[in-house]
Each structure stands twice: as structure tokens, then as C-alpha cells.
Short mmCIF file of N, CA and C in Angstrom, two decimals:
data_model
loop_
_atom_site.label_atom_id
_atom_site.label_comp_id
_atom_site.label_asym_id
_atom_site.label_seq_id
_atom_site.Cartn_x
_atom_site.Cartn_y
_atom_site.Cartn_z
N CYS A 68 -1.64 -6.56 1.77
CA CYS A 68 -1.14 -5.89 0.57
C CYS A 68 -2.31 -5.52 -0.34
N GLU A 69 -2.10 -4.50 -1.16
CA GLU A 69 -3.13 -4.12 -2.11
C GLU A 69 -3.57 -5.34 -2.91
N GLY A 70 -4.86 -5.43 -3.15
CA GLY A 70 -5.41 -6.56 -3.89
C GLY A 70 -5.78 -7.73 -3.01
N GLY A 71 -5.38 -7.70 -1.74
CA GLY A 71 -5.66 -8.79 -0.82
C GLY A 71 -7.08 -8.74 -0.27
N THR A 72 -7.29 -9.48 0.82
CA THR A 72 -8.62 -9.62 1.43
C THR A 72 -8.53 -9.33 2.92
N ILE A 73 -9.50 -8.60 3.44
CA ILE A 73 -9.64 -8.39 4.89
C ILE A 73 -10.85 -9.19 5.34
N THR A 74 -10.65 -10.02 6.37
CA THR A 74 -11.74 -10.81 6.93
C THR A 74 -11.93 -10.40 8.39
N LEU A 75 -13.10 -9.90 8.72
CA LEU A 75 -13.44 -9.49 10.07
C LEU A 75 -14.45 -10.47 10.64
N SER A 76 -14.32 -10.79 11.93
CA SER A 76 -15.31 -11.65 12.53
C SER A 76 -15.30 -11.48 14.03
N SER A 77 -16.44 -11.73 14.63
CA SER A 77 -16.58 -11.65 16.07
C SER A 77 -17.51 -12.75 16.54
N PRO A 78 -17.06 -13.57 17.49
CA PRO A 78 -17.99 -14.56 18.04
C PRO A 78 -19.10 -13.83 18.78
N SER A 79 -20.31 -14.32 18.68
CA SER A 79 -21.42 -13.62 19.33
C SER A 79 -22.41 -14.63 19.90
N LEU A 80 -23.04 -14.22 20.98
CA LEU A 80 -24.09 -15.02 21.59
C LEU A 80 -25.37 -14.90 20.79
N LEU A 81 -26.21 -15.90 20.85
CA LEU A 81 -27.50 -15.87 20.18
C LEU A 81 -28.27 -14.63 20.63
N GLY A 82 -28.78 -13.87 19.67
CA GLY A 82 -29.54 -12.67 19.98
C GLY A 82 -28.71 -11.39 19.97
N THR A 83 -27.38 -11.54 19.75
CA THR A 83 -26.52 -10.36 19.70
C THR A 83 -26.63 -9.68 18.35
N THR A 84 -26.73 -8.36 18.36
CA THR A 84 -26.65 -7.61 17.11
C THR A 84 -25.29 -6.93 17.06
N CYS A 85 -24.77 -6.77 15.86
CA CYS A 85 -23.44 -6.19 15.66
C CYS A 85 -23.53 -5.04 14.68
N VAL A 86 -22.74 -4.01 14.93
CA VAL A 86 -22.61 -2.89 14.01
C VAL A 86 -21.13 -2.61 13.81
N TRP A 87 -20.65 -2.86 12.59
CA TRP A 87 -19.27 -2.58 12.20
C TRP A 87 -19.22 -1.26 11.44
N SER A 88 -18.14 -0.51 11.61
CA SER A 88 -17.87 0.65 10.77
C SER A 88 -16.37 0.71 10.53
N GLY A 89 -16.00 1.33 9.42
CA GLY A 89 -14.58 1.40 9.10
C GLY A 89 -14.30 2.34 7.96
N PRO A 90 -13.05 2.34 7.54
CA PRO A 90 -12.62 3.27 6.48
C PRO A 90 -13.24 2.92 5.13
N CYS A 91 -13.17 3.88 4.23
CA CYS A 91 -13.59 3.69 2.84
C CYS A 91 -15.09 3.39 2.75
N GLY A 92 -15.86 3.88 3.75
CA GLY A 92 -17.31 3.70 3.74
C GLY A 92 -17.79 2.34 4.22
N PHE A 93 -16.91 1.54 4.82
CA PHE A 93 -17.31 0.20 5.25
C PHE A 93 -18.30 0.26 6.40
N SER A 94 -19.35 -0.54 6.30
CA SER A 94 -20.29 -0.75 7.40
C SER A 94 -20.98 -2.09 7.21
N SER A 95 -21.34 -2.72 8.32
CA SER A 95 -22.04 -3.99 8.26
C SER A 95 -22.79 -4.22 9.56
N THR A 96 -23.91 -4.93 9.48
CA THR A 96 -24.65 -5.32 10.68
C THR A 96 -24.55 -6.83 10.89
N ASN A 97 -23.62 -7.47 10.20
CA ASN A 97 -23.37 -8.89 10.35
C ASN A 97 -22.18 -9.06 11.30
N CYS A 98 -22.29 -9.93 12.30
CA CYS A 98 -21.19 -10.12 13.25
C CYS A 98 -19.93 -10.66 12.56
N SER A 99 -20.10 -11.41 11.50
CA SER A 99 -18.98 -11.88 10.69
C SER A 99 -19.26 -11.49 9.24
N PRO A 100 -18.96 -10.22 8.89
CA PRO A 100 -19.32 -9.75 7.55
C PRO A 100 -18.54 -10.45 6.45
N ALA A 101 -19.07 -10.33 5.24
CA ALA A 101 -18.39 -10.90 4.07
C ALA A 101 -17.00 -10.28 3.96
N PRO A 102 -16.03 -11.06 3.49
CA PRO A 102 -14.68 -10.52 3.33
C PRO A 102 -14.66 -9.30 2.41
N ILE A 103 -13.75 -8.39 2.70
CA ILE A 103 -13.53 -7.21 1.87
C ILE A 103 -12.42 -7.60 0.90
N THR A 104 -12.74 -7.71 -0.37
CA THR A 104 -11.76 -8.19 -1.35
C THR A 104 -11.22 -7.04 -2.20
N GLY A 105 -10.09 -7.30 -2.84
CA GLY A 105 -9.49 -6.30 -3.72
C GLY A 105 -9.16 -5.01 -3.00
N VAL A 106 -8.63 -5.12 -1.77
CA VAL A 106 -8.42 -3.95 -0.95
C VAL A 106 -7.37 -3.01 -1.53
N THR A 107 -7.50 -1.74 -1.16
CA THR A 107 -6.53 -0.70 -1.52
C THR A 107 -6.11 -0.01 -0.23
N THR A 108 -5.22 0.97 -0.34
CA THR A 108 -4.81 1.70 0.85
C THR A 108 -5.99 2.45 1.47
N CYS A 109 -7.04 2.70 0.72
CA CYS A 109 -8.26 3.32 1.25
C CYS A 109 -8.84 2.48 2.39
N ASN A 110 -8.63 1.17 2.35
CA ASN A 110 -9.17 0.26 3.36
C ASN A 110 -8.32 0.22 4.64
N SER A 111 -7.19 0.94 4.65
CA SER A 111 -6.37 1.02 5.87
C SER A 111 -7.08 1.88 6.91
N GLY A 112 -6.95 1.49 8.17
CA GLY A 112 -7.51 2.30 9.24
C GLY A 112 -8.17 1.46 10.31
N ALA A 113 -8.99 2.12 11.11
CA ALA A 113 -9.65 1.49 12.26
C ALA A 113 -11.00 0.91 11.86
N TYR A 114 -11.20 -0.35 12.20
CA TYR A 114 -12.50 -1.02 12.06
C TYR A 114 -13.07 -1.15 13.47
N ILE A 115 -14.29 -0.66 13.65
CA ILE A 115 -14.89 -0.57 14.99
C ILE A 115 -16.15 -1.43 15.03
N LEU A 116 -16.27 -2.21 16.11
CA LEU A 116 -17.43 -3.07 16.32
C LEU A 116 -18.10 -2.73 17.64
N VAL A 117 -19.43 -2.55 17.58
CA VAL A 117 -20.25 -2.39 18.78
C VAL A 117 -21.32 -3.47 18.74
N THR A 118 -21.47 -4.20 19.84
CA THR A 118 -22.50 -5.24 19.90
C THR A 118 -23.58 -4.82 20.90
N THR A 119 -24.77 -5.37 20.68
CA THR A 119 -25.90 -5.12 21.58
C THR A 119 -26.55 -6.46 21.91
N LEU A 120 -26.81 -6.66 23.19
CA LEU A 120 -27.49 -7.88 23.65
C LEU A 120 -28.47 -7.48 24.74
N ASP A 121 -29.72 -7.87 24.56
CA ASP A 121 -30.78 -7.56 25.53
C ASP A 121 -30.85 -6.06 25.83
N GLY A 122 -30.65 -5.23 24.79
CA GLY A 122 -30.77 -3.79 24.95
C GLY A 122 -29.55 -3.10 25.53
N CYS A 123 -28.51 -3.87 25.86
CA CYS A 123 -27.30 -3.28 26.44
C CYS A 123 -26.20 -3.25 25.38
N GLU A 124 -25.60 -2.06 25.20
CA GLU A 124 -24.58 -1.87 24.18
C GLU A 124 -23.18 -2.00 24.76
N SER A 125 -22.31 -2.67 24.03
CA SER A 125 -20.92 -2.85 24.46
C SER A 125 -20.12 -1.57 24.25
N GLU A 126 -18.96 -1.51 24.87
CA GLU A 126 -17.98 -0.50 24.52
C GLU A 126 -17.47 -0.86 23.12
N PRO A 127 -17.03 0.11 22.33
CA PRO A 127 -16.52 -0.21 21.00
C PRO A 127 -15.22 -1.02 21.09
N ALA A 128 -15.10 -1.99 20.21
CA ALA A 128 -13.85 -2.75 20.04
C ALA A 128 -13.25 -2.29 18.72
N THR A 129 -11.94 -2.09 18.69
CA THR A 129 -11.29 -1.55 17.51
C THR A 129 -10.12 -2.43 17.08
N VAL A 130 -10.02 -2.63 15.78
CA VAL A 130 -8.86 -3.32 15.21
C VAL A 130 -8.33 -2.42 14.09
N PHE A 131 -7.00 -2.28 14.04
CA PHE A 131 -6.37 -1.43 13.03
C PHE A 131 -5.79 -2.30 11.92
N VAL A 132 -6.06 -1.91 10.69
CA VAL A 132 -5.58 -2.64 9.52
C VAL A 132 -4.71 -1.70 8.69
N ASN A 133 -3.56 -2.21 8.25
CA ASN A 133 -2.68 -1.44 7.38
C ASN A 133 -2.54 -2.20 6.06
N VAL A 134 -2.98 -1.60 4.97
CA VAL A 134 -2.85 -2.21 3.65
C VAL A 134 -1.60 -1.62 2.99
N ASN A 135 -0.62 -2.47 2.73
CA ASN A 135 0.63 -2.03 2.12
C ASN A 135 0.49 -1.92 0.61
N LEU A 136 1.22 -0.96 0.05
CA LEU A 136 1.25 -0.81 -1.40
C LEU A 136 1.90 -2.03 -2.03
N ARG A 137 1.39 -2.42 -3.17
CA ARG A 137 1.99 -3.51 -3.93
C ARG A 137 3.20 -2.93 -4.67
N PRO A 138 4.35 -3.64 -4.67
CA PRO A 138 5.51 -3.13 -5.40
C PRO A 138 5.22 -3.05 -6.90
N GLU A 139 5.91 -2.13 -7.56
CA GLU A 139 5.75 -2.01 -9.01
C GLU A 139 6.25 -3.29 -9.68
N GLN A 140 5.68 -3.57 -10.84
CA GLN A 140 6.10 -4.74 -11.60
C GLN A 140 7.56 -4.54 -12.04
N PRO A 141 8.41 -5.55 -11.81
CA PRO A 141 9.82 -5.40 -12.18
C PRO A 141 10.01 -5.46 -13.69
N ASP A 142 11.09 -4.84 -14.15
CA ASP A 142 11.48 -4.94 -15.55
C ASP A 142 12.39 -6.16 -15.72
N ILE A 143 12.32 -6.76 -16.89
CA ILE A 143 13.20 -7.88 -17.21
C ILE A 143 14.05 -7.47 -18.41
N THR A 144 15.34 -7.68 -18.28
CA THR A 144 16.26 -7.33 -19.36
C THR A 144 16.90 -8.60 -19.89
N ILE A 145 16.95 -8.70 -21.19
CA ILE A 145 17.60 -9.86 -21.85
C ILE A 145 18.88 -9.35 -22.51
N ILE A 146 19.97 -10.01 -22.21
CA ILE A 146 21.27 -9.64 -22.82
C ILE A 146 21.72 -10.83 -23.65
N LEU A 147 21.89 -10.58 -24.95
CA LEU A 147 22.36 -11.64 -25.84
C LEU A 147 23.88 -11.45 -26.03
N VAL A 148 24.60 -12.52 -25.88
CA VAL A 148 26.05 -12.48 -26.07
C VAL A 148 26.41 -13.43 -27.21
N LYS A 149 27.12 -12.91 -28.22
CA LYS A 149 27.59 -13.75 -29.33
C LYS A 149 29.04 -14.16 -29.02
N ILE A 150 29.31 -15.41 -29.25
CA ILE A 150 30.67 -15.91 -29.04
C ILE A 150 31.30 -16.24 -30.37
#
């Protein structure tokens, strides 16, 4: 939901380099990047990870994230009844 946090992570062998890319300008070279906080619908979409070990590059791995809109704040009505 909007305002929430997206946490991405990938287990990696010693010496592995990681390159993440995603929506809203997201990119990271950390295999387990810092959480993306305060997300909006801009953060919805495909997050792609490519790893490299000993000069060999992996096929891209993709995870899709959908950030739902937060519902509008409800109204509260007070009704006073005189008896």
C-alpha cells in the first residue's frame, strides 16, 4: 500500500556483484539494497536483478510489485439526540 516499504534481497555467493533496476528511477549495486520506504504507485512495476560472478553474467531475474492506493480518510459524523 502507499506509504509502505519494499524490501528486495538476493542471496549471493562471495564475489558476486549485483545490479538492480526498477521503476521510479530505482537502481542499486547492493545484492540486498536498503528498503524503499514511503512508496507510491510510482514504485509499482518490474524490479530486475542481474548478477555477475567470475566475469559471467546471469540471465535477468524479475519480480513484479504492485503498490495499491491508500483509501481516502473516512468522515466521521456525530448525531446528537435529545430526549
